[in-house]
Structure formats: C-alpha cells, structure tokens
Amino acid sequence: MPELPEVETVRRELQSMIIAKEVSSVQPVWMKTFQNQCHQTLRGQIVKTVARLGKYIVLELSETALIIHLRMTGQLIYRNQPHPEHDYIRAIVHFADGSALYFKDIRKFGRIYHVCHPEDILYKVGPDALGEEWSLTTFRNVLNKSSMNIKAFLLSQRYISGLGNIYTDESLYRAGIHPKEAASRITAEKAETLYEAIRFILNRAVKYMGSTISDYRDLNGDSGQNQKFFEVYKREGQPCRRCGSIIIKNIIASRSTRICPGCQTESIGVHAS
DNA sequence: CCATGTACCTGAAGGC
DNA sequence: TGCCTTCAGGTACATG
C-alpha cells in the first residue's frame, strides 16, 4: 500500500509526536508482526530520531532501533490515552508517559523489527529515491549494468528504494518509457528524463501527503490528496490526457501495469511477451 | 543473474 | 441475496 510519499508523510507526523519519548514496552498482538531480533531491553530507551529509508521507518533509540514496514495495509495511530475501539491492531508501542503507537494492519503483512543496529535490516536496501545519495550518475551506472526490465528494476528496492507499483507506472509514463524496456538499453538522455520524472512524481506526492486508494491514512486518520494527479494508475480504458490513446493494463514484472500505448513505445526488437 | 509463480492475509468488488 | 473468483500501495522465497 504505502510507497515513499505515504511513508514520508507518516514519518513527519510521527516525528512531531514521539521524538524524545521514553519507550516502556512493545506489546505484540499478532505474533508475526513484532520481530524482536535484539536482546537488549527496550524499556527506558529514548526515541532519538524518526528517519526513513525507502518504505522503512527507522526509530533510532538510545541503544537500539525499531524498524517499521507498513507493507500493504499497515497504518500507525498515535494516542495519548488507551483506545480499544480499533479492530486489526497487531502491535502496540507503549511510552512511559502513557501514550502509545498502535500498529493497525488488516492483512498482517506489516512488520516492526527490533534490531541492535538499523543495518541489520537495511543492508539490502538501496539509496532513497528522494535522498542526496541517489544521483543521476549513480542511476546511470547501475542501469547500464542491469539486465532487468525497467519496471522490475525500479520495483526491486535494491538500486533505488521507495518506488512501488503506483509511482513506478506514473514515473515511466511521465518519462515516456515502456516498462518492459531493458534497463541497459535506456540511453543517458532517457535516464535523465526518467530521473527527473521520478523526483517530480515523488516530490509532488509528498507535497500532497500521499495517495489514498482505500486503506492509506496518515497518523491523524486523514487521506492523501495525490491520487487526483494519476495519469495512468487505475485509468485503464480512459484516454491519455497527453495523446488521447486509451490507457491499457497488463501484467509486467508480476504486477498490474498501466501503460499509454501512444506515449510509451517499446524499442525495436522488444515485445510485450 | 533474471523472470515468474507462490506464499503470506483479509476484505472489497464483480460475475453469475 | 449469496457464492465464487479475482484483485489489492509489498516482499521473500522457490523454481525454471
């Protein structure tokens, strides 16, 4: 569900609410949700920073770290008072002042990891798509070395982190690149177009506090507003606003993929199946 | 290494 | 109304 813009929206709100708070415990509700991979005690630790890498939220504590991934339907709810009214609560982070962070997650895919060092989880995650580390130069270098198709490449989280199914399709549309295009065949010029498209799409989505399809809500329970800018996502059967072609949907990289057949053409010799 | 399928889960939506 | 199938903002893992 949430991709980088939704996670960043949650991170910012979380930061304003739980920074410098003292953790008293984490209460597991659904056992798989909370994964304790560090034997040091959580009790008494202070929340130092609320950071993010790709779709991971990183709570750096005095000695250890809590790393949260919302996966498809995860949602965080912060309350000063205990509140039993919500269904689907899978874990609760309790603070010493009596407030708590509730992890709500209908599909139970989300996770909270307690680790001694953030790298224990994040070692396999590539540079953040809105971070300084991810430059056009590094993008071009890894693109040319990959033999994946560009959609799978952008979704992998290994080369760039934060893009999911929506923003990958929106970025490829904006750049005029077909999702089956081989990463290595993207020219230096096209790579720059794609780089700028990704930054533009993600920055705008952060500005509008993410996109809400059905489940996503921020910490206040509010929906995002970015969905009104979708050009291809969920627009199959409707005309492209740029060229008028009908947006199509098919499966690429095992995911539903929306394409404008007029704006996103495949290279010669590359075929959809 | 890469593409594809399956598993993990639940609920909403569409077809009949 | 009800039953059945398909699909969903993600990722890990197994199989060709």
CSV table of C-alpha atoms in Angstrom, one decimal, chain A:
chain,number,residue,atom,x,y,z
A,1,MET,CA,0.0,0.0,0.0
A,2,PRO,CA,2.2,2.8,1.1
A,3,GLU,CA,5.1,3.9,-1.1
A,4,LEU,CA,7.7,6.5,-0.3
A,5,PRO,CA,5.3,9.6,-0.2
A,6,GLU,CA,2.9,7.9,2.1
A,7,VAL,CA,5.7,6.6,4.4
A,8,GLU,CA,7.3,10.1,4.4
A,9,THR,CA,4.0,11.7,5.4
A,10,VAL,CA,3.7,9.3,8.3
A,11,ARG,CA,7.3,9.8,9.3
A,12,ARG,CA,6.9,13.6,9.5
A,13,GLU,CA,3.9,13.4,11.7
A,14,LEU,CA,5.4,10.7,13.8
A,15,GLN,CA,8.5,12.8,14.4
A,16,SER,CA,6.4,15.6,15.7
A,17,MET,CA,4.7,13.3,18.1
A,18,ILE,CA,7.1,10.8,19.5
A,19,ILE,CA,10.6,12.4,19.4
A,20,ALA,CA,12.3,12.3,22.8
A,21,LYS,CA,9.6,10.0,24.3
A,22,GLU,CA,10.7,7.1,26.5
A,23,VAL,CA,9.7,3.6,25.4
A,24,SER,CA,8.3,1.3,28.1
A,25,SER,CA,7.5,-1.8,26.0
A,26,VAL,CA,6.2,-3.2,22.7
A,27,GLN,CA,3.1,-5.3,23.1
A,28,PRO,CA,2.7,-8.0,20.4
A,29,VAL,CA,-0.9,-8.8,19.4
A,30,TRP,CA,-0.4,-10.8,16.2
A,31,MET,CA,2.8,-12.6,16.9
A,32,LYS,CA,4.4,-12.3,13.5
A,33,THR,CA,4.1,-8.5,13.4
A,34,PHE,CA,6.7,-7.8,16.1
A,35,GLN,CA,10.0,-9.4,15.4
A,36,ASN,CA,12.5,-9.0,18.2
A,37,GLN,CA,15.9,-9.5,16.8
A,38,CYS,CA,17.9,-7.8,19.5
A,39,HIS,CA,18.1,-9.0,23.1
A,40,GLN,CA,18.7,-5.6,24.7
A,41,THR,CA,15.8,-4.2,26.7
A,42,LEU,CA,13.5,-1.6,25.1
A,43,ARG,CA,12.3,-0.3,28.4
A,44,GLY,CA,13.8,3.1,29.2
A,45,GLN,CA,15.1,3.9,25.8
A,46,ILE,CA,14.5,7.3,24.3
A,47,VAL,CA,13.4,8.0,20.7
A,48,LYS,CA,16.3,9.9,19.2
A,49,THR,CA,15.3,10.3,15.6
A,50,VAL,CA,12.5,9.2,13.3
A,51,ALA,CA,14.2,8.5,10.0
A,52,ARG,CA,13.2,6.8,6.8
A,53,LEU,CA,14.9,4.7,4.1
A,54,GLY,CA,12.7,3.9,1.1
A,55,LYS,CA,9.5,2.4,2.6
A,56,TYR,CA,11.1,1.7,6.0
A,57,ILE,CA,10.5,4.0,9.0
A,58,VAL,CA,13.5,3.9,11.4
A,59,LEU,CA,13.1,4.8,15.0
A,60,GLU,CA,16.6,5.3,16.4
A,61,LEU,CA,16.5,4.7,20.1
A,62,SER,CA,19.2,5.4,22.7
A,63,GLU,CA,20.8,1.9,22.3
A,64,THR,CA,18.8,0.0,19.6
A,65,ALA,CA,16.3,0.7,16.9
A,66,LEU,CA,12.7,-0.1,15.9
A,67,ILE,CA,12.2,-0.5,12.1
A,68,ILE,CA,8.7,-0.4,10.8
A,69,HIS,CA,7.4,-1.5,7.4
A,70,LEU,CA,3.7,-1.0,6.6
A,71,ARG,CA,3.6,-3.3,3.6
A,72,MET,CA,0.1,-3.3,2.0
A,73,THR,CA,-2.3,-2.2,4.7
A,74,GLY,CA,-0.3,-1.1,7.7
A,75,GLN,CA,-1.3,2.1,9.5
A,76,LEU,CA,0.1,3.8,12.6
A,77,ILE,CA,-2.2,5.5,15.1
A,78,TYR,CA,-0.8,7.6,17.9
A,79,ARG,CA,-3.0,8.2,21.1
A,80,ASN,CA,-2.4,9.8,24.5
A,81,GLN,CA,-5.0,7.5,26.0
A,82,PRO,CA,-5.5,3.8,25.5
A,83,HIS,CA,-8.2,3.2,22.9
A,84,PRO,CA,-9.8,-0.2,22.4
A,85,GLU,CA,-12.1,0.9,19.6
A,86,HIS,CA,-10.0,-0.1,16.6
A,87,ASP,CA,-10.0,-3.6,15.0
A,88,TYR,CA,-6.9,-5.1,13.4
A,89,ILE,CA,-4.4,-3.8,15.9
A,90,ARG,CA,-1.4,-6.1,15.6
A,91,ALA,CA,1.2,-4.5,17.9
A,92,ILE,CA,1.4,-1.6,20.3
A,93,VAL,CA,4.4,0.5,21.2
A,94,HIS,CA,3.9,1.9,24.7
A,95,PHE,CA,5.6,5.0,26.0
A,96,ALA,CA,6.4,5.9,29.6
A,97,ASP,CA,4.0,8.9,29.6
A,98,GLY,CA,1.0,6.6,28.9
A,99,SER,CA,0.7,7.4,25.3
A,100,ALA,CA,1.1,4.6,22.6
A,101,LEU,CA,1.6,3.9,19.0
A,102,TYR,CA,-0.9,1.4,17.6
A,103,PHE,CA,0.1,-0.6,14.6
A,104,LYS,CA,-3.1,-1.4,12.7
A,105,ASP,CA,-2.8,-3.8,9.7
A,106,ILE,CA,-5.7,-5.7,8.1
A,107,ARG,CA,-3.7,-8.1,6.0
A,108,LYS,CA,-1.0,-8.7,8.7
A,109,PHE,CA,2.0,-8.3,6.2
A,110,GLY,CA,3.4,-5.3,8.1
A,111,ARG,CA,6.3,-5.7,10.5
A,112,ILE,CA,8.0,-3.9,13.4
A,113,TYR,CA,11.6,-5.2,13.9
A,114,HIS,CA,13.6,-4.5,17.0
A,115,VAL,CA,17.2,-4.6,16.0
A,116,CYS,CA,20.5,-3.8,17.6
A,117,HIS,CA,21.6,-1.8,14.5
A,118,PRO,CA,19.4,-0.4,11.7
A,119,GLU,CA,21.8,-2.0,9.1
A,120,ASP,CA,20.7,-5.5,10.3
A,121,ILE,CA,17.5,-4.9,8.2
A,122,LEU,CA,18.6,-2.1,5.9
A,123,TYR,CA,21.8,-3.5,4.5
A,124,LYS,CA,19.9,-4.7,1.4
A,125,VAL,CA,18.0,-1.5,0.7
A,126,GLY,CA,19.4,0.8,-2.0
A,127,PRO,CA,19.6,4.6,-1.8
A,128,ASP,CA,16.4,6.5,-1.1
A,129,ALA,CA,14.7,7.9,-4.3
A,130,LEU,CA,14.4,11.4,-2.7
A,131,GLY,CA,17.8,11.3,-1.0
A,132,GLU,CA,21.1,13.0,-1.8
A,133,GLU,CA,22.8,9.7,-2.3
A,134,TRP,CA,20.8,8.8,-5.3
A,135,SER,CA,22.3,10.9,-8.1
A,136,LEU,CA,21.8,10.8,-11.9
A,137,THR,CA,25.4,9.5,-12.2
A,138,THR,CA,24.8,6.6,-9.8
A,139,PHE,CA,21.5,5.9,-11.5
A,140,ARG,CA,23.1,5.7,-15.0
A,141,ASN,CA,25.8,3.5,-13.7
A,142,VAL,CA,23.6,0.8,-12.2
A,143,LEU,CA,21.1,1.0,-15.0
A,144,ASN,CA,23.7,0.1,-17.6
A,145,LYS,CA,24.9,-2.9,-15.6
A,146,SER,CA,21.5,-4.4,-15.2
A,147,SER,CA,19.8,-6.9,-17.5
A,148,MET,CA,16.4,-6.5,-15.9
A,149,ASN,CA,13.4,-4.8,-17.5
A,150,ILE,CA,13.0,-1.2,-16.2
A,151,LYS,CA,9.8,-1.9,-14.2
A,152,ALA,CA,11.3,-4.8,-12.3
A,153,PHE,CA,14.5,-2.7,-11.8
A,154,LEU,CA,12.6,0.2,-10.2
A,155,LEU,CA,10.4,-2.0,-8.0
A,156,SER,CA,13.3,-4.0,-6.6
A,157,GLN,CA,14.4,-1.6,-3.8
A,158,ARG,CA,17.9,-2.7,-4.3
A,159,TYR,CA,19.1,0.0,-6.7
A,160,ILE,CA,16.7,2.8,-5.7
A,161,SER,CA,14.3,2.5,-2.7
A,162,GLY,CA,10.8,3.9,-2.2
A,163,LEU,CA,9.1,3.3,-5.5
A,164,GLY,CA,6.1,0.8,-5.6
A,165,ASN,CA,3.6,-0.1,-8.2
A,166,ILE,CA,1.8,3.3,-8.5
A,167,TYR,CA,4.7,5.6,-8.6
A,168,THR,CA,6.7,3.3,-10.9
A,169,ASP,CA,4.0,3.4,-13.5
A,170,GLU,CA,3.4,7.1,-13.1
A,171,SER,CA,7.2,7.8,-13.5
A,172,LEU,CA,7.6,5.6,-16.5
A,173,TYR,CA,4.6,7.3,-18.1
A,174,ARG,CA,5.9,10.7,-17.4
A,175,ALA,CA,9.3,9.8,-18.9
A,176,GLY,CA,7.7,8.1,-21.9
A,177,ILE,CA,9.4,4.8,-21.3
A,178,HIS,CA,7.8,1.4,-21.8
A,179,PRO,CA,8.0,-0.8,-18.6
A,180,LYS,CA,9.4,-3.8,-20.5
A,181,GLU,CA,12.3,-1.8,-21.8
A,182,ALA,CA,15.7,-3.3,-20.8
A,183,ALA,CA,17.3,-1.1,-18.2
A,184,SER,CA,20.6,-1.4,-20.0
A,185,ARG,CA,19.1,-0.1,-23.2
A,186,ILE,CA,18.0,3.2,-21.7
A,187,THR,CA,20.2,5.9,-23.1
A,188,ALA,CA,22.0,8.5,-21.0
A,189,GLU,CA,19.5,11.1,-22.1
A,190,LYS,CA,16.5,9.0,-21.3
A,191,ALA,CA,17.9,8.1,-17.9
A,192,GLU,CA,18.0,11.8,-17.1
A,193,THR,CA,14.4,12.2,-18.2
A,194,LEU,CA,13.4,9.2,-16.0
A,195,TYR,CA,15.4,10.5,-13.1
A,196,GLU,CA,13.7,13.9,-13.3
A,197,ALA,CA,10.3,12.2,-13.7
A,198,ILE,CA,10.8,10.1,-10.6
A,199,ARG,CA,11.8,13.1,-8.5
A,200,PHE,CA,8.9,15.1,-9.8
A,201,ILE,CA,6.3,12.5,-9.2
A,202,LEU,CA,7.6,11.7,-5.7
A,203,ASN,CA,8.0,15.3,-4.6
A,204,ARG,CA,4.6,16.2,-5.7
A,205,ALA,CA,3.1,13.2,-4.0
A,206,VAL,CA,4.9,14.1,-0.7
A,207,LYS,CA,3.6,17.7,-1.1
A,208,TYR,CA,0.0,16.3,-1.3
A,209,MET,CA,0.6,13.9,1.6
A,210,GLY,CA,0.5,10.8,-0.4
A,211,SER,CA,-2.2,9.0,-2.4
A,212,THR,CA,-5.2,7.2,-0.8
A,213,ILE,CA,-6.8,4.3,-2.8
A,214,SER,CA,-8.6,2.6,0.1
A,215,ASP,CA,-6.6,1.9,3.2
A,216,TYR,CA,-3.9,4.5,3.4
A,217,ARG,CA,-4.4,7.2,6.1
A,218,ASP,CA,-1.9,9.4,7.9
A,219,LEU,CA,-1.5,9.5,11.7
A,220,ASN,CA,-4.5,11.8,12.0
A,221,GLY,CA,-6.6,9.4,10.0
A,222,ASP,CA,-6.6,11.7,7.0
A,223,SER,CA,-6.5,10.6,3.4
A,224,GLY,CA,-3.8,11.8,1.0
A,225,GLN,CA,-4.7,14.0,-1.9
A,226,ASN,CA,-2.2,13.0,-4.6
A,227,GLN,CA,-4.5,10.5,-6.3
A,228,LYS,CA,-6.1,13.3,-8.3
A,229,PHE,CA,-2.8,13.6,-10.3
A,230,PHE,CA,-2.8,10.0,-11.5
A,231,GLU,CA,-2.2,9.8,-15.3
A,232,VAL,CA,-2.2,6.0,-15.7
A,233,TYR,CA,-2.7,4.3,-12.4
A,234,LYS,CA,-6.3,2.9,-12.3
A,235,ARG,CA,-7.0,4.8,-15.6
A,236,GLU,CA,-7.1,1.8,-17.9
A,237,GLY,CA,-9.9,2.2,-20.5
A,238,GLN,CA,-9.7,6.0,-20.3
A,239,PRO,CA,-7.9,8.3,-22.7
A,240,CYS,CA,-4.4,9.6,-22.1
A,241,ARG,CA,-4.5,13.2,-21.3
A,242,ARG,CA,-1.5,13.9,-23.4
A,243,CYS,CA,-2.2,11.9,-26.6
A,244,GLY,CA,-5.7,10.6,-26.3
A,245,SER,CA,-4.7,6.9,-26.7
A,246,ILE,CA,-6.6,4.5,-24.4
A,247,ILE,CA,-4.7,3.5,-21.3
A,248,ILE,CA,-4.2,-0.3,-21.2
A,249,LYS,CA,-3.4,-2.6,-18.3
A,250,ASN,CA,-1.3,-5.8,-18.5
A,251,ILE,CA,1.0,-7.8,-16.2
A,252,ILE,CA,4.7,-6.9,-16.2
A,253,ALA,CA,7.1,-8.0,-13.5
A,254,SER,CA,4.2,-9.9,-12.0
A,255,ARG,CA,2.3,-6.7,-11.2
A,256,SER,CA,-0.6,-5.0,-12.9
A,257,THR,CA,0.9,-2.3,-15.1
A,258,ARG,CA,-0.7,0.6,-16.7
A,259,ILE,CA,0.7,2.0,-20.0
A,260,CYS,CA,-0.2,4.6,-22.5
A,261,PRO,CA,0.5,2.8,-25.8
A,262,GLY,CA,0.9,6.2,-27.5
A,263,CYS,CA,3.4,7.8,-25.2
A,264,GLN,CA,5.3,4.7,-24.0
A,265,THR,CA,6.7,2.9,-27.0
A,266,GLU,CA,8.9,-0.2,-26.9
A,267,SER,CA,12.3,-0.3,-28.5
A,268,ILE,CA,12.6,-2.2,-31.8
A,269,GLY,CA,13.0,-5.9,-31.0
A,270,VAL,CA,11.4,-5.7,-27.6
A,271,HIS,CA,8.0,-7.3,-27.4
A,272,ALA,CA,5.4,-7.5,-24.7
A,273,SER,CA,5.5,-11.2,-24.5
